[in-house]
Short mmCIF file of C-alpha atoms in Angstrom, two decimals:
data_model
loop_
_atom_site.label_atom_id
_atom_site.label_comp_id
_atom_site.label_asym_id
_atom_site.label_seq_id
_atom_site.Cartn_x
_atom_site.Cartn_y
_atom_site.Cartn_z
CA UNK Y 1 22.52 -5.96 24.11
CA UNK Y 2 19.58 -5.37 21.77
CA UNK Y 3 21.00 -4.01 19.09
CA UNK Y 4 20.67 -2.21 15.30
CA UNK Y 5 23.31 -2.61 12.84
CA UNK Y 6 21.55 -0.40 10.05
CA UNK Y 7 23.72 2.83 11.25
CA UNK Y 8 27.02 0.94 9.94
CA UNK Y 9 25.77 -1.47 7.59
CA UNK Y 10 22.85 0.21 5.24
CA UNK Y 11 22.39 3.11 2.77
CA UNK Y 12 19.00 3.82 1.61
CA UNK Y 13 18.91 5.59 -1.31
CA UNK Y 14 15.53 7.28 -1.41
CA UNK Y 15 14.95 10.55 -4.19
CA UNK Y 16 16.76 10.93 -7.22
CA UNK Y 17 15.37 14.66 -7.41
CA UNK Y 18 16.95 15.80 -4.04
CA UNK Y 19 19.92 12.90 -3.61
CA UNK Y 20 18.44 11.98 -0.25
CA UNK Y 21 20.30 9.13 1.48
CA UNK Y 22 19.21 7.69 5.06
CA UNK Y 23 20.69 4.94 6.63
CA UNK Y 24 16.97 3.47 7.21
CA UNK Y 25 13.46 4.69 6.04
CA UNK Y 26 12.01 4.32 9.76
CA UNK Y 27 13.73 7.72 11.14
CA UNK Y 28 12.57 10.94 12.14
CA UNK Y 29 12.06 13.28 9.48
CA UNK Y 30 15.58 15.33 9.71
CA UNK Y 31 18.33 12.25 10.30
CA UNK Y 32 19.01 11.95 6.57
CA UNK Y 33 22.88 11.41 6.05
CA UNK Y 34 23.08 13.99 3.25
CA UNK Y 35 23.15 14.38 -0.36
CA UNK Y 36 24.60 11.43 -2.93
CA UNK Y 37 24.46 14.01 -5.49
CA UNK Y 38 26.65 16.57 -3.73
CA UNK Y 39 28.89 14.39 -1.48
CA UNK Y 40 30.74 10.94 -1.70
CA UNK Y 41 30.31 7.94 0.43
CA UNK Y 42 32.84 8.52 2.67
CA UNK Y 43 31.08 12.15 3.71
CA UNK Y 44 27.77 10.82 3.82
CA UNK Y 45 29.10 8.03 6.64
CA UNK Y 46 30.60 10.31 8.14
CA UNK Y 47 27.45 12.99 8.59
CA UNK Y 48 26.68 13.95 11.84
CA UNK Y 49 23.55 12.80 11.71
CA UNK Y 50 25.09 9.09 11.07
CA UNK Y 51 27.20 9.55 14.50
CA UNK Y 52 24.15 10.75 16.26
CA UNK Y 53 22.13 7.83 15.30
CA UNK Y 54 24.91 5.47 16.00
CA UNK Y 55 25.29 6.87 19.73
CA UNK Y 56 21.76 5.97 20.12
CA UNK Y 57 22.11 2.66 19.64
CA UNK Y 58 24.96 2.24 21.18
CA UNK Y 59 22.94 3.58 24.39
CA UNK Y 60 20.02 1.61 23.78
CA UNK Y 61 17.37 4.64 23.38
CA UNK Y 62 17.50 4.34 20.11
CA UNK Y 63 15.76 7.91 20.51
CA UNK Y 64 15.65 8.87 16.42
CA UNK Y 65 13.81 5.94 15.26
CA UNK Y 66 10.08 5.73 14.51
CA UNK Y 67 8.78 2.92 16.95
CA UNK Y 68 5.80 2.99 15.10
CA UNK Y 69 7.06 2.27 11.65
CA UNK Y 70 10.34 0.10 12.44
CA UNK Y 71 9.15 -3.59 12.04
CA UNK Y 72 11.98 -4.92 14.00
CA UNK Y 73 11.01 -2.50 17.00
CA UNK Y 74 7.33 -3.24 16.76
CA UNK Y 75 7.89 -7.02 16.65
CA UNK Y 76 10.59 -7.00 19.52
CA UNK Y 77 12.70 -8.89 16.15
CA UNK Y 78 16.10 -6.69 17.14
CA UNK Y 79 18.90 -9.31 18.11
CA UNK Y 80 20.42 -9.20 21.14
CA UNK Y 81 24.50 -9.49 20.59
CA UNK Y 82 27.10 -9.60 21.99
CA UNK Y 83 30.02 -7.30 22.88
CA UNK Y 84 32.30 -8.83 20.33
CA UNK Y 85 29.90 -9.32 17.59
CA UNK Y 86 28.43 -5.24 17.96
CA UNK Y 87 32.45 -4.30 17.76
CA UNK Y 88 33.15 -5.94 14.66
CA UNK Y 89 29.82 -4.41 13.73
CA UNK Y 90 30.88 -1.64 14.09
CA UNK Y 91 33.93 -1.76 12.78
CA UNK Y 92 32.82 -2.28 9.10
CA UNK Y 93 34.63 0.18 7.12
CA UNK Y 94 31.74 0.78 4.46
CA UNK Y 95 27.97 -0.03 4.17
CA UNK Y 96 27.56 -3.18 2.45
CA UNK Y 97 23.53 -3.03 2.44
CA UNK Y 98 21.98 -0.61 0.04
CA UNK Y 99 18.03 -0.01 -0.49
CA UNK Y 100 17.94 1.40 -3.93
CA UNK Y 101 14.75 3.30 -4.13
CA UNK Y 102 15.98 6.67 -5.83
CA UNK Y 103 13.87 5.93 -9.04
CA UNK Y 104 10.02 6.78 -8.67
CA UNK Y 105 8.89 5.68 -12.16
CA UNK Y 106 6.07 3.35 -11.97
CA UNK Y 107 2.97 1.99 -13.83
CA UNK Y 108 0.66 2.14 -10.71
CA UNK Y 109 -0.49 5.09 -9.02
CA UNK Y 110 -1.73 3.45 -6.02
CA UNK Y 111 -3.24 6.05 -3.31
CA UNK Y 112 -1.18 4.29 -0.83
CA UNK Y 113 1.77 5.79 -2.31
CA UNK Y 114 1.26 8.85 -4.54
CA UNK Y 115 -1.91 10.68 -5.82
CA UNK Y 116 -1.30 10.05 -9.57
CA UNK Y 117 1.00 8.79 -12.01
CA UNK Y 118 4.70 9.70 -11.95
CA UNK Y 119 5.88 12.65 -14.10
CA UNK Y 120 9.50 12.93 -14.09
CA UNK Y 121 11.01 16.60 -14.13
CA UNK Y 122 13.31 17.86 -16.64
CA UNK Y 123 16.87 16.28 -16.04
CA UNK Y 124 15.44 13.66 -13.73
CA UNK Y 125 17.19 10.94 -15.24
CA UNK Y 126 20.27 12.55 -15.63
CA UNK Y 127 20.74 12.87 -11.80
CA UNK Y 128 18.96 9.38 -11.77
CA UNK Y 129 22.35 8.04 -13.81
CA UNK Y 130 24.47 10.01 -11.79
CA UNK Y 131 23.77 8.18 -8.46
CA UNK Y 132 24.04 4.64 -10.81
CA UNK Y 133 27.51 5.54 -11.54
CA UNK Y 134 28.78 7.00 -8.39
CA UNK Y 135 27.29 3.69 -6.51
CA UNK Y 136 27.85 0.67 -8.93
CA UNK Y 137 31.14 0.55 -7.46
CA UNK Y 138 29.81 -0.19 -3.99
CA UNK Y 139 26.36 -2.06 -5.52
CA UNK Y 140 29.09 -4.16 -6.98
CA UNK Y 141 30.37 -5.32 -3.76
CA UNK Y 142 27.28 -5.39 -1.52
CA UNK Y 143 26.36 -8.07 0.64
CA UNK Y 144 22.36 -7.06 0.11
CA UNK Y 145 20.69 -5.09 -2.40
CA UNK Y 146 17.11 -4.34 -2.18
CA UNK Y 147 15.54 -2.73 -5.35
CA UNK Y 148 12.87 -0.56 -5.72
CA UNK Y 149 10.92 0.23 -2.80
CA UNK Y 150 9.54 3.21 -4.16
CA UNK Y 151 8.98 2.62 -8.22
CA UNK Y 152 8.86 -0.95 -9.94
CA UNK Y 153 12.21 -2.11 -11.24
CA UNK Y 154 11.00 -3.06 -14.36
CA UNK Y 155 9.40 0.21 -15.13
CA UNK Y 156 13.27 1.80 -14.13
CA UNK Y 157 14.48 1.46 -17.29
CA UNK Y 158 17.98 3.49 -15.88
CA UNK Y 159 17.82 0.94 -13.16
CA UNK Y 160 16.71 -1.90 -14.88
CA UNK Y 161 19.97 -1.06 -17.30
CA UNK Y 162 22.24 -0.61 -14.21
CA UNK Y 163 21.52 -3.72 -13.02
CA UNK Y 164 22.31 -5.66 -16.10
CA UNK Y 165 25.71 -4.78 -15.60
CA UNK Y 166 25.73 -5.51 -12.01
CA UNK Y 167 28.60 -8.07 -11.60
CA UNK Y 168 28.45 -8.87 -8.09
CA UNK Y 169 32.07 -9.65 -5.95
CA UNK Y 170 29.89 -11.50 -3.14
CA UNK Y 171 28.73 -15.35 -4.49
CA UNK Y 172 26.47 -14.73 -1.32
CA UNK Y 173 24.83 -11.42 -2.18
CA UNK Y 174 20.66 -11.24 -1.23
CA UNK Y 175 19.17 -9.34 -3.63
CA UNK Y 176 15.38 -8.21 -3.00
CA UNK Y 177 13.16 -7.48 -5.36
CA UNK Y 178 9.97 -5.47 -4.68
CA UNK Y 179 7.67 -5.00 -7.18
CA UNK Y 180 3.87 -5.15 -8.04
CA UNK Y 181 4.29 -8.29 -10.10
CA UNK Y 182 2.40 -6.36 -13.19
CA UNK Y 183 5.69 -6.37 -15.26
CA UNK Y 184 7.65 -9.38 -13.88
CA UNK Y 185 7.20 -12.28 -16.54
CA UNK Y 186 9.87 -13.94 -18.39
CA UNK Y 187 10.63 -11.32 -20.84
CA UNK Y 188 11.58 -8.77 -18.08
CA UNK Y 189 13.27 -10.85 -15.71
CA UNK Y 190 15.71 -12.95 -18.87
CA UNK Y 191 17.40 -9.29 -18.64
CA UNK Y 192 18.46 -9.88 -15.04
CA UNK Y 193 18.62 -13.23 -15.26
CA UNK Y 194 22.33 -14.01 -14.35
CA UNK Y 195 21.06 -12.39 -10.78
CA UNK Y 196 19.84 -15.80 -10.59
CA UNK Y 197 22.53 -17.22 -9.38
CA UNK Y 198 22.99 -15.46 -6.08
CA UNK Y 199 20.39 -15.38 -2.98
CA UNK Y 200 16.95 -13.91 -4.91
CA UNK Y 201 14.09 -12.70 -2.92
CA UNK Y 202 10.88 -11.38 -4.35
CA UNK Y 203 8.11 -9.58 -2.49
CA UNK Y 204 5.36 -8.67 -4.77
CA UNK Y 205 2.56 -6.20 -3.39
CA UNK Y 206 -0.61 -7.21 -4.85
CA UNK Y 207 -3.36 -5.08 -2.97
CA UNK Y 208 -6.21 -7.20 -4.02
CA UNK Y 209 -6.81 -10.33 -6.03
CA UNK Y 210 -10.72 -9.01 -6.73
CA UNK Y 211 -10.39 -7.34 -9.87
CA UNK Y 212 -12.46 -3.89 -9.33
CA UNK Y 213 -10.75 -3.43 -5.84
CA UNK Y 214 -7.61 -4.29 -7.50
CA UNK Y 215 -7.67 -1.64 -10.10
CA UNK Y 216 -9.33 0.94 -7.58
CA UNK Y 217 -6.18 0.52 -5.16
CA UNK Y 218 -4.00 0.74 -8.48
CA UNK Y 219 -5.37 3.65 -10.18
CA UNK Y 220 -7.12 1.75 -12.81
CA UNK Y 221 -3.35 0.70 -14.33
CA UNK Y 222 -4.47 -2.56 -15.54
CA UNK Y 223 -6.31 -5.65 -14.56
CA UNK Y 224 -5.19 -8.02 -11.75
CA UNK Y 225 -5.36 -11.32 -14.12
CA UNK Y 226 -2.13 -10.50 -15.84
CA UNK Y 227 -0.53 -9.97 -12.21
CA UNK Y 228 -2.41 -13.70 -11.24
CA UNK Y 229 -0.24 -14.88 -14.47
CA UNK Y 230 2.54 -13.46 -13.52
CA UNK Y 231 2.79 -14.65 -9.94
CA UNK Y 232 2.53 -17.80 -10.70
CA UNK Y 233 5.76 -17.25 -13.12
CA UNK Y 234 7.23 -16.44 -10.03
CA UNK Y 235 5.92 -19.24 -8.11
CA UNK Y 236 8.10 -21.50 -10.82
CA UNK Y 237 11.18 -19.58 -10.15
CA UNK Y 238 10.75 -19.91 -6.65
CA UNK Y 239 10.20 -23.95 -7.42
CA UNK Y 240 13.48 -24.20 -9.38
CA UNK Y 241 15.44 -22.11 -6.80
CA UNK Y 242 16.14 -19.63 -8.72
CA UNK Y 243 13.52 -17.54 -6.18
CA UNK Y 244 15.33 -18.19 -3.03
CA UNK Y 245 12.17 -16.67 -1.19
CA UNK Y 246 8.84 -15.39 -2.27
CA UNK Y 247 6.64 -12.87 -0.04
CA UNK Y 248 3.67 -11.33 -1.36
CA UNK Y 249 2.71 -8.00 0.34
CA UNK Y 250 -0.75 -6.06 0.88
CA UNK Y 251 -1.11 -2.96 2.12
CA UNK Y 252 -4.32 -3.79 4.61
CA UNK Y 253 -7.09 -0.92 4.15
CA UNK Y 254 -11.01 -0.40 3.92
CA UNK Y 255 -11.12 -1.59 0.28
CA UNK Y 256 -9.62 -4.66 0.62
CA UNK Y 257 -9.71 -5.90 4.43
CA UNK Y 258 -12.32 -8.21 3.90
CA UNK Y 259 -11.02 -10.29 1.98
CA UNK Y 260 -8.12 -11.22 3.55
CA UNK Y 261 -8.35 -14.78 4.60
CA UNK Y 262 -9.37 -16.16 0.86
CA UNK Y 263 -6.19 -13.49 -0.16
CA UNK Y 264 -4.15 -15.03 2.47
CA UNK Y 265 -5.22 -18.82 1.05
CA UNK Y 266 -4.17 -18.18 -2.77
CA UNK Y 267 -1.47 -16.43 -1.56
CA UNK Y 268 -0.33 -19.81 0.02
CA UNK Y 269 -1.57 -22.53 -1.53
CA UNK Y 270 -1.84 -21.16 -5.13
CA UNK Y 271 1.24 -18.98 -5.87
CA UNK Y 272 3.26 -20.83 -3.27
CA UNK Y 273 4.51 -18.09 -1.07
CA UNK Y 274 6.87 -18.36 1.69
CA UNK Y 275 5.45 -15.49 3.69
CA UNK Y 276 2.13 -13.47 3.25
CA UNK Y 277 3.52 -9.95 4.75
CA UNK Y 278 0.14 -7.86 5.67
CA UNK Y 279 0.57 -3.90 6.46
CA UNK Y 280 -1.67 -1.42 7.66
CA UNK Y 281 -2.00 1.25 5.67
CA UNK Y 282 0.57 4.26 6.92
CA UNK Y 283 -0.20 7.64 6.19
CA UNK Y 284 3.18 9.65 4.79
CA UNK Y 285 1.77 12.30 2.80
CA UNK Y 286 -1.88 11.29 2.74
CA UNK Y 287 -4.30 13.91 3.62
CA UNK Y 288 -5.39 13.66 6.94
CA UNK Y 289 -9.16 12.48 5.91
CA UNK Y 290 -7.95 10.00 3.69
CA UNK Y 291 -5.96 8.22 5.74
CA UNK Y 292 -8.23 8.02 8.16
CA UNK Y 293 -11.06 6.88 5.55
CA UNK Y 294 -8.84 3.97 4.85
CA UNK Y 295 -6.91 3.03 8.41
CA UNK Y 296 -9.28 0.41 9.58
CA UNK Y 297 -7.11 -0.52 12.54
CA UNK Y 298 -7.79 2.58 13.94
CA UNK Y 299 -10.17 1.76 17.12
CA UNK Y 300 -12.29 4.92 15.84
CA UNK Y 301 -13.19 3.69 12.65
CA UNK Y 302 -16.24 2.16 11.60
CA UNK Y 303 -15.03 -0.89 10.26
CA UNK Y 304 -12.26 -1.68 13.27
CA UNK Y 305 -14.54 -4.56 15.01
CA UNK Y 306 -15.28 -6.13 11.73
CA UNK Y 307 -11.53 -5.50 11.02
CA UNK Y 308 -10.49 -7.40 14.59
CA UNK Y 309 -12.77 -10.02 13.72
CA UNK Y 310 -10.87 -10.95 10.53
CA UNK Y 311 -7.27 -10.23 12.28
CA UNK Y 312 -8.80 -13.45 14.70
CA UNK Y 313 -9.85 -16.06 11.56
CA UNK Y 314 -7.87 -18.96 12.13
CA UNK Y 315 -5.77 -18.25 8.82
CA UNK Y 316 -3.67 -15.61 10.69
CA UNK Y 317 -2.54 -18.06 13.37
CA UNK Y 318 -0.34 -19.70 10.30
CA UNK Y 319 3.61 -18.70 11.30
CA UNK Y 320 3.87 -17.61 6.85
CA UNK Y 321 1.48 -14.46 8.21
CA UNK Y 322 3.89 -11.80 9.05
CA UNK Y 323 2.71 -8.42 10.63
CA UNK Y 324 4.50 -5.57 9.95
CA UNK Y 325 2.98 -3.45 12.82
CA UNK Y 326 2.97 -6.91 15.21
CA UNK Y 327 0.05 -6.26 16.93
CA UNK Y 328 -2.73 -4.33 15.09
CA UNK Y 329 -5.12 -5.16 17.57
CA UNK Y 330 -3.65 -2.66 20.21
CA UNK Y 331 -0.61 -0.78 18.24
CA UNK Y 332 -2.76 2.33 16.66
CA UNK Y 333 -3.99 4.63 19.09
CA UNK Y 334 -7.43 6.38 18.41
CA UNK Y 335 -7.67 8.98 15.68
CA UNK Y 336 -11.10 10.99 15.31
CA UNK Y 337 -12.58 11.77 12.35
CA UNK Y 338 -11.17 15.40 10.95
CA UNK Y 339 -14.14 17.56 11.72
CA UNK Y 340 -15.24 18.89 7.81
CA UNK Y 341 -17.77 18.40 5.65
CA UNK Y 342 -17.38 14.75 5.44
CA UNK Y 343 -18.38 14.38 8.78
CA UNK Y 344 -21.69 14.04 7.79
CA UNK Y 345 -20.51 10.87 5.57
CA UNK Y 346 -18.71 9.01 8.22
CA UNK Y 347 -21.89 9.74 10.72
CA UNK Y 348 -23.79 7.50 8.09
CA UNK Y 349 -21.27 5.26 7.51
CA UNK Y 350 -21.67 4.31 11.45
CA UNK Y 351 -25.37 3.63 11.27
CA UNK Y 352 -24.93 1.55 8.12
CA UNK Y 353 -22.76 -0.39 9.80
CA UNK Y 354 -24.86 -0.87 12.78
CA UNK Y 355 -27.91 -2.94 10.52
CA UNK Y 356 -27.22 -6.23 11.17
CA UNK Y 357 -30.70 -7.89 10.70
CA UNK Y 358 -33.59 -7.76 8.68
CA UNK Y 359 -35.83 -5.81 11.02
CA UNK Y 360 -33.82 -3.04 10.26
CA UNK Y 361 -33.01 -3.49 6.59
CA UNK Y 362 -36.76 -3.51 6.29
CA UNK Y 363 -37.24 -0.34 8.44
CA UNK Y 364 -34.35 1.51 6.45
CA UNK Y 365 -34.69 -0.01 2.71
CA UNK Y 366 -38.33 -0.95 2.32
CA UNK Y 367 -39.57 1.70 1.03
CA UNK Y 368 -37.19 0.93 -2.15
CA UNK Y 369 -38.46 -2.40 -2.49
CA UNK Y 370 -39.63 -3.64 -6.00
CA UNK Y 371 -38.50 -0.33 -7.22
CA UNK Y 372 -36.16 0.08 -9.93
CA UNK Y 373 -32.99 1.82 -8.05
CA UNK Y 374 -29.98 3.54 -8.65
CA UNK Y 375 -27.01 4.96 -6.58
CA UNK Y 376 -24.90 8.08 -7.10
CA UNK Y 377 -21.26 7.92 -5.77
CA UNK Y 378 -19.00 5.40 -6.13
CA UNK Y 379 -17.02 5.77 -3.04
CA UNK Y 380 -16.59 3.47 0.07
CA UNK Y 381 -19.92 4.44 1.30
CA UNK Y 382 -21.75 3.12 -1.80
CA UNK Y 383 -19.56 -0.04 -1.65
CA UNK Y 384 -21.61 -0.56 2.49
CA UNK Y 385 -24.56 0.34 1.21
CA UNK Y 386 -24.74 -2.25 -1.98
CA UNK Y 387 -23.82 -4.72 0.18
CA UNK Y 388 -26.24 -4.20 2.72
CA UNK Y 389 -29.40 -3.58 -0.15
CA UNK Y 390 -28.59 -7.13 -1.59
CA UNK Y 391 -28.39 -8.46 2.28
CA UNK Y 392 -31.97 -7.32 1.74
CA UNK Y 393 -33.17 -8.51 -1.72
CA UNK Y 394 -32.83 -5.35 -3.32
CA UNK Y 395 -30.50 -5.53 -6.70
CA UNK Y 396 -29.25 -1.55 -7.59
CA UNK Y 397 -29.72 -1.29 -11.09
CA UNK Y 398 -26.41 0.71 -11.37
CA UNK Y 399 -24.28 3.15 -9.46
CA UNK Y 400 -23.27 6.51 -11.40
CA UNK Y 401 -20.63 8.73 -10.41
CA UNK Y 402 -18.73 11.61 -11.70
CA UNK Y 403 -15.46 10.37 -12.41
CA UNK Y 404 -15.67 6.68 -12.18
CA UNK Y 405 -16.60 4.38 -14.55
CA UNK Y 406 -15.68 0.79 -16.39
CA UNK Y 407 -16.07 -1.72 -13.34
CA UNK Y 408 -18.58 -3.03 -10.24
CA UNK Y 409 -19.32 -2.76 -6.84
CA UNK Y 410 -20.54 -6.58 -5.98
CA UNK Y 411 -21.41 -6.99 -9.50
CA UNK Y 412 -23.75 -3.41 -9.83
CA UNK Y 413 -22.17 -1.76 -12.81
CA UNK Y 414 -21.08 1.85 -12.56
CA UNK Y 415 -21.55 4.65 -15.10
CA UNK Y 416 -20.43 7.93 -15.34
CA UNK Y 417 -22.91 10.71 -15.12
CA UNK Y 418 -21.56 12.75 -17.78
CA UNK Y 419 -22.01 9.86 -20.48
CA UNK Y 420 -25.70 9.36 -19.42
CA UNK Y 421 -28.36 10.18 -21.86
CA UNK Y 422 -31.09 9.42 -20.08
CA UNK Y 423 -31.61 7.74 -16.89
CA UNK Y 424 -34.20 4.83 -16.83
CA UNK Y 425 -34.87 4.28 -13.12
CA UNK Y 426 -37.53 5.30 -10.34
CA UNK Y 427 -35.12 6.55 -7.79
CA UNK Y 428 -32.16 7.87 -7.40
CA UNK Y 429 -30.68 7.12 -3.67
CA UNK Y 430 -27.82 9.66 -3.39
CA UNK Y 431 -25.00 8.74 -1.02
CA UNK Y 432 -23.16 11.85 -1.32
CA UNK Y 433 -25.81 14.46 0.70
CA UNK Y 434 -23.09 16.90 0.60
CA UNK Y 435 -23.09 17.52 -2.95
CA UNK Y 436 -26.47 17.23 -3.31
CA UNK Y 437 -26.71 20.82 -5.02
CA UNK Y 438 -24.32 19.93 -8.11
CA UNK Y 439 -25.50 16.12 -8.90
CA UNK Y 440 -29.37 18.42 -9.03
CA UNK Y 441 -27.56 20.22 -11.83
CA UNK Y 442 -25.95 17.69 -13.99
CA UNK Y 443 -29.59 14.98 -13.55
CA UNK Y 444 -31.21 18.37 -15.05
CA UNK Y 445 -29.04 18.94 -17.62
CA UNK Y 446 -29.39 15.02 -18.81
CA UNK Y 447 -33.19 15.13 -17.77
CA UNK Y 448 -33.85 13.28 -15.48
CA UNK Y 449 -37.59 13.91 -13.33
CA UNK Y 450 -37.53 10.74 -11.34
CA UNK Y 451 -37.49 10.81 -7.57
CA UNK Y 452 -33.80 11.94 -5.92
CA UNK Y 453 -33.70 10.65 -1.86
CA UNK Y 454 -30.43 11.58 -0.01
CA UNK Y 455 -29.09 8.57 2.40
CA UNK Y 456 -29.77 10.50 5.70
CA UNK Y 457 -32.94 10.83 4.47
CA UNK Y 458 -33.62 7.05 4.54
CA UNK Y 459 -31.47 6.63 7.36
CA UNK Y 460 -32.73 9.36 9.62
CA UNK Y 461 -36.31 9.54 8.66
CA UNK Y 462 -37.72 13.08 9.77
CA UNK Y 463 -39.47 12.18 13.51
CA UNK Y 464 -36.89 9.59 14.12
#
């Protein structure tokens, strides 16, 4: 019988704020077991919810889990047991499996996750030590402990603390660490060193190993070398065995999907990594237009094919390339564009991607040849159309933006607007039509009299 044990076995521990508990993160949206901060363990197993869920298994419909999300649905990875190993199974008097993501402090701010950095609210560590204590007990005799799906361990300093005095009962306790790898060097892991000794795993979720895209997809925390340095700590643990396994993660999205095979390569043969674990980006509480701005395995989206085509280099085929979706050539259904204002964007982010020779980079960008050029807007459409200008010979001068500023889009420097004093160029291509009006206002105020073209203009000439 195919079969899930997570009903009986786990306890994810998912917001400190609220005391949320779930027996997995891959549910529907009201099976939570209850409240860690208002209930014991034994109440919590014995929720309603919990028996629900179990029945469900137990059935096979397994009718409250998110097919989409579950890894072990969407890779057909459930085992298939027997009678007598489900009943003792089930029989387990206590979970023994704990995800320990209650703490949301961080040093990233990655729009994956969140929108900006995390601000805890008053008494948010309090309830934070609370949970600590009430669990410790059970942490202390777990057979797995994963640890912290939802902040960075070694930004937890209540966590961090808690595990120092973790004194596991089990010699053959797994303990997984996630983390983004930014803070794990020697100084931060000697505190949880005597972990060592027991079954350690380490995924580390580095988004990018290109240093702009890195710090774009991190919220400009810090720079990706230190993370390099710091993976390749790892990468020694992992040699001595006292790693027992070492996965590094990306969360696959239009920023960063291009570079997957040479990410997937240093990821391997660099760092040393048992498994390179790739996942499309999901959308929890993203806005509806971002996620679909970044979801490039959606069949809709203007960089799917070019998406596909990298999902078939010959890098994937190696069995250390996990999936977390299985199939991302056929698992997302088609999602059209949320019909706003930035529908105009994505209309010329379709015909940029459709110039795929020089006929037609002449036709669109020679009337900006030998001219001294700049771009305004540093968003994803800039990034297509840089790339397709120096296809062409032409070399942007810079890109200016309104809130952006300190790194490059394949090596054009960006500025922001409101630190110009005067702008030296002969035109200004603006990729953001739809603000056209305001970016007017702030090139007067600074000065500027040289020649402003919108994108559509070059890109749907008037007579076209």
């Amino acid at each position: 019988m195919i079969f899930c044990e997570r009903p009986w076995t786990m306890m994810y521990l998912i917001n400190a704020e609220e005391g949320e508990v779930w027996p997995c993160s891959w549910l529907d949206s009201n099976m939570k077991m209850g409240n860690i901060l208002k209930q014991s363990v034994d109440e919590l197993i014995q929720s309603e919810n919990i028996k629900k869920l179990r029945e469900s298994i137990l059935d096979g419909s397994f009718q409250y889990c998110d097919c989409h999300k579950c890894t072990f649905i969407a890779n057909n990875s459930l085992p298939d047991l027997s009678e007598e190993e489900i009943e003792k199974i089930i029989q387990t008097p206590f979970p023994h499996q704990f995800n320990i993501a209650y703490d949301e402090t961080c040093n990233h701010a990655c729009p994956s996750c969140r929108h900006d950095y995390f601000k805890a609210s008053e008494g948010y560590y309090e309830k934070v030590e609370l949970i600590n204590e009430k669990m410790l007990p059970y942490y202390n005799k777990a057979s797995f402990l994963s640890i912290n799906g939802r902040g960075d361990i070694f930004v937890c300093e209540h966590l961090l603390s808690m595990l120092e005095r973790l004194t596991p009962e089990n010699d053959n306790m797994e303990f997984m660490i996630e983390t983004n790898a930014a803070l794990f060097d020697e100084k931060h892991w000697n505190r949880i060193a005597h972990l060592g000794k027991y079954n350690v795993q380490v995924m580390a979720t580095v988004n990018s190993f290109q240093d702009s895209t890195y710090r774009y997809l991190n919220g400009y925390a810090n720079h990706v070398d230190s993370v390099i340095k710091n993976l390749k700590y790892i990468s020694s643990l992992r040699q001595q065995n006292i790693v027992n396994n070492f996965e590094i993660s990306m969360i696959v999205q239009e920023s960063n999907f291009r570079e997957l095979p040479d990410y997937i390569h240093r990821c391997l043969n660099e760092f040393g990594a048992d498994k390179v674990r790739l996942r499309g980006i999901m959308q929890f509480s993203m806005p509806d237009t971002e996620f679909w701005i970044k979801d490039v395995f959606n069949p809709l989206h203007p960089f799917y094919k070019e998406a596909l085509d990298i999902l078939h280099h010959p890098i994937m085929e190696d069995p250390r390339v996990w999936f977390w979706e299985g199939d991302y050539e056929h698992v997302r259904k088609p999602k059209k564009f949320p019909v706003n204002r930035f529908e105009e964007y994505y209309n010329l982010l379709w015909k940029m991607c459709q110039l795929d020779d020089k006929n037609q980079l002449e036709k669109v960008f020679g009337i900006l040849k030998n001219k001294k050029i700049a771009l305004y807007g540093a968003g994803h459409l800039a990034e297509y159309v840089v790339r397709k200008m120096l296809q062409f010979g032409i070399m942007p001068f810079c890109i200016y933006d309104k809130h952006v500023d300190g790194y490059c889009i394949e090596g054009v420097p960006i500025y922001r607007m409101n630190q110009a004093t005067k702008i030296d160029i002969e035109v200004l291509v603006n990729t953001l039509a739809f603000y056209q009006d305001e970016i007017m206002e702030g090139l007067d105020i600074i000065g500027y009299c040289g020649k402003v073209i919108t994108l559509d203009e070059i890109l749907f000439p008037v007579g076209e």
